[in-house]
GROMACS .gro file of C-alpha atoms in nm:
model
  275
    1LEU     CA    1   0.000   0.000   0.000
    2THR     CA    2   0.150   0.330  -0.111
    3GLN     CA    3   0.071   0.661   0.059
    4GLY     CA    4  -0.157   0.755  -0.228
    5GLY     CA    5  -0.330   0.422  -0.181
    6VAL     CA    6  -0.475   0.520   0.157
    7SER     CA    7  -0.766   0.707  -0.003
    8ARG     CA    8  -0.820   0.418  -0.244
    9LEU     CA    9  -0.820   0.181   0.054
   10LYS     CA   10  -1.103   0.386   0.205
   11ASN     CA   11  -1.297   0.344  -0.117
   12LEU     CA   12  -1.226  -0.030  -0.120
   13ILE     CA   13  -1.357  -0.073   0.234
   14SER     CA   14  -1.668   0.129   0.152
   15LYS     CA   15  -1.755  -0.088  -0.149
   16SER     CA   16  -2.051  -0.316  -0.101
   17TYR     CA   17  -1.849  -0.625  -0.195
   18PHE     CA   18  -1.612  -0.569   0.099
   19ASP     CA   19  -1.813  -0.722   0.382
   20SER     CA   20  -1.643  -0.670   0.718
   21SER     CA   21  -1.825  -0.973   0.858
   22THR     CA   22  -1.666  -1.210   0.607
   23HIS     CA   23  -1.353  -1.031   0.483
   24ARG     CA   24  -1.021  -0.985   0.656
   25LEU     CA   25  -0.773  -0.728   0.529
   26LEU     CA   26  -0.396  -0.772   0.510
   27VAL     CA   27  -0.209  -0.453   0.415
   28ALA     CA   28   0.152  -0.469   0.295
   29VAL     CA   29   0.311  -0.141   0.406
   30PRO     CA   30   0.629  -0.014   0.234
   31ASP     CA   31   0.890  -0.007   0.510
   32ILE     CA   32   0.978   0.353   0.436
   33PHE     CA   33   0.628   0.458   0.553
   34LEU     CA   34   0.635   0.272   0.886
   35LYS     CA   35   0.728   0.592   1.072
   36ASP     CA   36   0.470   0.803   0.890
   37GLU     CA   37   0.242   0.861   1.190
   38PRO     CA   38  -0.079   0.975   1.012
   39TYR     CA   39  -0.045   0.688   0.765
   40VAL     CA   40   0.006   0.420   1.032
   41ASN     CA   41  -0.261   0.570   1.259
   42TYR     CA   42  -0.515   0.543   0.982
   43LEU     CA   43  -0.436   0.176   0.931
   44SER     CA   44  -0.447   0.112   1.305
   45ASN     CA   45  -0.789   0.272   1.344
   46LEU     CA   46  -0.982   0.124   1.056
   47SER     CA   47  -1.330   0.086   1.200
   48ASP     CA   48  -1.542  -0.223   1.148
   49THR     CA   49  -1.260  -0.398   0.962
   50ASP     CA   50  -1.066  -0.701   1.079
   51GLN     CA   51  -0.727  -0.606   0.942
   52THR     CA   52  -0.355  -0.657   0.984
   53HIS     CA   53  -0.083  -0.437   0.839
   54LEU     CA   54   0.268  -0.572   0.807
   55PRO     CA   55   0.595  -0.438   0.665
   56ALA     CA   56   0.645  -0.532   0.301
   57SER     CA   57   0.999  -0.660   0.367
   58LEU     CA   58   0.878  -0.898   0.637
   59LEU     CA   59   0.628  -1.047   0.390
   60ALA     CA   60   0.894  -1.069   0.118
   61LEU     CA   61   1.125  -1.266   0.348
   62TYR     CA   62   0.835  -1.476   0.476
   63ARG     CA   63   0.794  -1.621   0.129
   64GLU     CA   64   1.153  -1.748   0.150
   65GLY     CA   65   1.101  -1.895   0.496
   66LEU     CA   66   1.333  -1.635   0.653
   67GLU     CA   67   1.297  -1.434   0.972
   68THR     CA   68   1.623  -1.241   0.932
   69GLY     CA   69   1.764  -1.086   0.619
   70VAL     CA   70   1.823  -0.782   0.401
   71VAL     CA   71   1.560  -0.672   0.150
   72VAL     CA   72   1.678  -0.461  -0.142
   73ASN     CA   73   1.358  -0.327  -0.298
   74LEU     CA   74   1.415  -0.132  -0.620
   75GLY     CA   75   1.079  -0.025  -0.759
   76HIS     CA   76   0.941   0.221  -1.011
   77ARG     CA   77   0.835   0.484  -0.757
   78LEU     CA   78   1.027   0.383  -0.446
   79SER     CA   79   1.359   0.220  -0.361
   80TYR     CA   80   1.489   0.125  -0.018
   81VAL     CA   81   1.700  -0.125   0.176
   82SER     CA   82   1.561  -0.279   0.495
   83LEU     CA   83   1.711  -0.497   0.764
   84VAL     CA   84   1.474  -0.751   0.917
   85ILE     CA   85   1.590  -0.930   1.232
   86ASN     CA   86   1.370  -1.192   1.396
   87ASN     CA   87   1.064  -1.077   1.197
   88LYS     CA   88   1.110  -0.712   1.291
   89VAL     CA   89   1.219  -0.430   1.062
   90THR     CA   90   1.508  -0.274   1.253
   91LEU     CA   91   1.634  -0.028   0.991
   92THR     CA   92   1.511   0.112   0.661
   93ARG     CA   93   1.706   0.350   0.438
   94LYS     CA   94   1.562   0.513   0.128
   95PHE     CA   95   1.780   0.477  -0.183
   96ASP     CA   96   1.803   0.779  -0.410
   97ILE     CA   97   1.720   0.611  -0.741
   98ASP     CA   98   1.385   0.478  -0.864
   99GLY     CA   99   1.235   0.396  -1.201
  100ILE     CA  100   1.093   0.743  -1.257
  101GLN     CA  101   1.438   0.901  -1.223
  102LEU     CA  102   1.581   0.644  -1.463
  103ASP     CA  103   1.314   0.731  -1.719
  104GLU     CA  104   1.390   1.102  -1.684
  105LYS     CA  105   1.760   1.033  -1.744
  106LEU     CA  106   1.682   0.814  -2.042
  107ILE     CA  107   1.460   1.084  -2.189
  108THR     CA  108   1.752   1.327  -2.162
  109ILE     CA  109   2.010   1.107  -2.336
  110GLY     CA  110   1.785   0.890  -2.555
  111ASN     CA  111   1.668   1.178  -2.772
  112PHE     CA  112   1.402   0.977  -2.955
  113LYS     CA  113   1.172   1.157  -3.197
  114SER     CA  114   0.804   1.077  -3.219
  115ILE     CA  115   0.633   1.098  -3.557
  116ILE     CA  116   0.316   1.211  -3.382
  117GLU     CA  117   0.244   1.445  -3.092
  118ILE     CA  118   0.214   1.254  -2.765
  119SER     CA  119   0.145   1.355  -2.406
  120ARG     CA  120   0.420   1.360  -2.143
  121ASP     CA  121   0.249   1.079  -1.953
  122PHE     CA  122   0.246   0.859  -2.262
  123GLU     CA  123   0.607   0.954  -2.335
  124ASN     CA  124   0.703   0.844  -1.984
  125TYR     CA  125   0.520   0.515  -2.037
  126LEU     CA  126   0.708   0.452  -2.363
  127TYR     CA  127   1.045   0.531  -2.206
  128LYS     CA  128   0.969   0.296  -1.917
  129TYR     CA  129   0.897   0.024  -2.172
  130ILE     CA  130   1.217   0.104  -2.365
  131ARG     CA  131   1.420   0.098  -2.044
  132GLU     CA  132   1.280  -0.237  -1.936
  133LYS     CA  133   1.318  -0.392  -2.281
  134HIS     CA  134   1.657  -0.261  -2.396
  135CYS     CA  135   1.869  -0.166  -2.093
  136TYR     CA  136   2.134  -0.411  -1.979
  137ILE     CA  137   2.374  -0.450  -1.686
  138PRO     CA  138   2.726  -0.544  -1.800
  139LEU     CA  139   2.943  -0.749  -1.564
  140SER     CA  140   3.216  -0.485  -1.583
  141ASP     CA  141   3.237  -0.121  -1.689
  142SER     CA  142   3.483  -0.209  -1.963
  143GLU     CA  143   3.225  -0.422  -2.145
  144GLU     CA  144   3.093  -0.250  -2.455
  145ILE     CA  145   2.718  -0.240  -2.499
  146PRO     CA  146   2.613  -0.223  -2.865
  147SER     CA  147   2.343   0.002  -3.002
  148THR     CA  148   2.017  -0.162  -3.097
  149MET     CA  149   1.690  -0.086  -3.269
  150VAL     CA  150   1.393   0.033  -3.065
  151THR     CA  151   1.079  -0.173  -3.124
  152VAL     CA  152   0.810   0.018  -2.939
  153GLY     CA  153   0.526   0.239  -3.060
  154CYS     CA  154   0.602   0.566  -3.231
  155TYR     CA  155   0.977   0.525  -3.161
  156SER     CA  156   1.004   0.198  -3.357
  157GLY     CA  157   1.298   0.183  -3.594
  158GLN     CA  158   1.507   0.441  -3.409
  159THR     CA  159   1.840   0.353  -3.254
  160ILE     CA  160   1.912   0.341  -2.883
  161SER     CA  161   2.283   0.394  -2.822
  162GLY     CA  162   2.504   0.180  -2.603
  163SER     CA  163   2.542   0.465  -2.355
  164ALA     CA  164   2.164   0.499  -2.326
  165ARG     CA  165   2.127   0.123  -2.275
  166LYS     CA  166   2.384   0.152  -1.996
  167VAL     CA  167   2.197   0.423  -1.803
  168VAL     CA  168   2.058   0.172  -1.552
  169ALA     CA  169   2.400   0.018  -1.488
  170ASP     CA  170   2.560   0.360  -1.446
  171SER     CA  171   2.282   0.469  -1.211
  172PHE     CA  172   2.277   0.166  -0.982
  173PHE     CA  173   2.640   0.057  -0.990
  174ASN     CA  174   2.851   0.362  -1.075
  175ASN     CA  175   2.724   0.643  -0.849
  176TYR     CA  176   2.576   0.808  -1.159
  177LEU     CA  177   2.276   0.959  -0.982
  178SER     CA  178   2.357   0.901  -0.612
  179LYS     CA  179   2.643   0.932  -0.363
  180GLU     CA  180   2.661   0.556  -0.307
  181ASN     CA  181   2.592   0.283  -0.556
  182ILE     CA  182   2.337   0.020  -0.456
  183VAL     CA  183   2.600  -0.234  -0.349
  184GLN     CA  184   2.783   0.013  -0.124
  185PHE     CA  185   2.450   0.136   0.010
  186THR     CA  186   2.337  -0.217   0.098
  187TYR     CA  187   2.666  -0.312   0.263
  188ASN     CA  188   2.686   0.011   0.463
  189THR     CA  189   2.327  -0.038   0.580
  190ILE     CA  190   2.425  -0.376   0.724
  191MET     CA  191   2.750  -0.257   0.881
  192MET     CA  192   2.606   0.057   1.041
  193HIS     CA  193   2.329  -0.128   1.221
  194THR     CA  194   2.505  -0.374   1.446
  195THR     CA  195   2.847  -0.470   1.580
  196ASP     CA  196   2.738  -0.830   1.637
  197ILE     CA  197   2.942  -1.047   1.401
  198SER     CA  198   2.696  -1.338   1.391
  199THR     CA  199   2.406  -1.107   1.299
  200LYS     CA  200   2.610  -0.948   1.021
  201GLN     CA  201   2.692  -1.294   0.887
  202ILE     CA  202   2.324  -1.392   0.874
  203LEU     CA  203   2.229  -1.065   0.704
  204LEU     CA  204   2.505  -1.097   0.443
  205LYS     CA  205   2.393  -1.453   0.370
  206ASN     CA  206   2.028  -1.352   0.321
  207ILE     CA  207   2.023  -1.056   0.080
  208LEU     CA  208   1.691  -1.063  -0.104
  209LEU     CA  209   1.655  -0.865  -0.428
  210ILE     CA  210   1.299  -0.763  -0.523
  211GLY     CA  211   1.126  -0.505  -0.741
  212GLY     CA  212   1.111  -0.444  -1.113
  213ASN     CA  213   1.446  -0.265  -1.131
  214THR     CA  214   1.627  -0.584  -1.031
  215LEU     CA  215   1.497  -0.769  -1.338
  216TYR     CA  216   1.744  -0.632  -1.595
  217PRO     CA  217   1.965  -0.891  -1.763
  218GLY     CA  218   2.293  -0.903  -1.574
  219PHE     CA  219   2.167  -0.732  -1.257
  220ILE     CA  220   2.203  -1.032  -1.024
  221GLU     CA  221   2.546  -1.122  -1.160
  222ARG     CA  222   2.675  -0.765  -1.129
  223PHE     CA  223   2.533  -0.717  -0.780
  224THR     CA  224   2.688  -1.045  -0.662
  225LYS     CA  225   3.026  -0.973  -0.820
  226ASP     CA  226   3.049  -0.619  -0.682
  227MET     CA  227   2.935  -0.726  -0.335
  228GLN     CA  228   3.194  -1.004  -0.320
  229LYS     CA  229   3.463  -0.760  -0.428
  230LEU     CA  230   3.351  -0.501  -0.172
  231VAL     CA  231   3.362  -0.740   0.125
  232GLN     CA  232   3.669  -0.942   0.030
  233SER     CA  233   3.898  -0.764   0.277
  234GLU     CA  234   3.675  -0.861   0.573
  235TRP     CA  235   3.464  -1.157   0.463
  236ASP     CA  236   3.501  -1.470   0.254
  237SER     CA  237   3.314  -1.454  -0.076
  238ASP     CA  238   3.114  -1.761   0.031
  239SER     CA  239   2.965  -1.557   0.315
  240ILE     CA  240   2.757  -1.361   0.062
  241GLY     CA  241   2.417  -1.502  -0.029
  242ILE     CA  242   2.202  -1.332  -0.294
  243ILE     CA  243   1.840  -1.446  -0.320
  244ALA     CA  244   1.657  -1.344  -0.637
  245PRO     CA  245   1.338  -1.541  -0.715
  246GLN     CA  246   1.244  -1.542  -1.081
  247ASP     CA  247   0.907  -1.382  -1.007
  248ARG     CA  248   1.050  -1.134  -0.754
  249ILE     CA  249   0.850  -0.845  -0.897
  250ASP     CA  250   0.553  -1.008  -0.717
  251GLN     CA  251   0.752  -1.115  -0.410
  252ILE     CA  252   0.560  -0.906  -0.157
  253TRP     CA  253   0.219  -1.015  -0.289
  254LYS     CA  254   0.326  -1.380  -0.293
  255GLY     CA  255   0.450  -1.351   0.066
  256ALA     CA  256   0.128  -1.178   0.172
  257SER     CA  257  -0.080  -1.454   0.012
  258MET     CA  258   0.122  -1.720   0.197
  259TRP     CA  259   0.089  -1.530   0.525
  260GLY     CA  260  -0.284  -1.482   0.474
  261THR     CA  261  -0.337  -1.851   0.402
  262VAL     CA  262  -0.155  -1.952   0.721
  263TYR     CA  263  -0.296  -1.691   0.958
  264PHE     CA  264  -0.644  -1.635   0.812
  265GLY     CA  265  -0.710  -2.003   0.745
  266LYS     CA  266  -0.645  -2.246   0.463
  267ASP     CA  267  -1.006  -2.227   0.348
  268CYS     CA  268  -0.994  -1.853   0.281
  269GLN     CA  269  -1.020  -1.723  -0.074
  270LEU     CA  270  -0.749  -1.470  -0.151
  271GLN     CA  271  -0.800  -1.158  -0.360
  272ASP     CA  272  -0.521  -0.910  -0.427
  273PHE     CA  273  -0.569  -0.533  -0.461
  274PHE     CA  274  -0.288  -0.302  -0.570
  275LEU     CA  275  -0.361   0.038  -0.421
   0.00000   0.00000   0.00000
């Protein structure tokens, strides 16, 4: 549930098909909003509704059968890294880069020309599609990325350069748009939280990647390689464990469905709402 989804949640609850006598509500809350007092208070005071709200990272780890781990959530509108220890979110840090910023950067350097006049919203949608279809994460910065032909809508037939295809890699792994790249940011989040060696070892072994911006070809390999290189002076490379389910874009919803089945009863019928 995003902040903007609160008003839509009110509408959902008010709909005639949402019967408080037969329905139970499980709300997955982005960790970054857990300290937003008005937001949390609203969820806590939903009248006439049997509901539970849980941190999204806890639900993401729940799907993997984990109670302790690091969740790296890189989404279109929100990116953050959370530490979960014994089923409790102990630290959440917002990362500077999300999908919207990547699209804005791609618009700047892509320089595609539309044969028809289009709205800015539709332009953003097309660039998001181009980014997701054509961007690539090389294993090293020295790897050349070739240009390729765009195959979407009114930009079809135009060329996207290698540098434009590399905008995601530069942004997440080369401090292109932020002070720390995502690997440094994740590692520093772990190290700044605790001095307990055993806890650090568990966290490093359970790094869960979720969100649409982790789906680029080469992302997992580059993240793993850079993390192993970063920690090599203090930790053995085998101490790093990267978890990246194939359907990780739906990781939170899958975890919520599993949690709901267990805690609401195996006979319940699940229905997902993205708000």
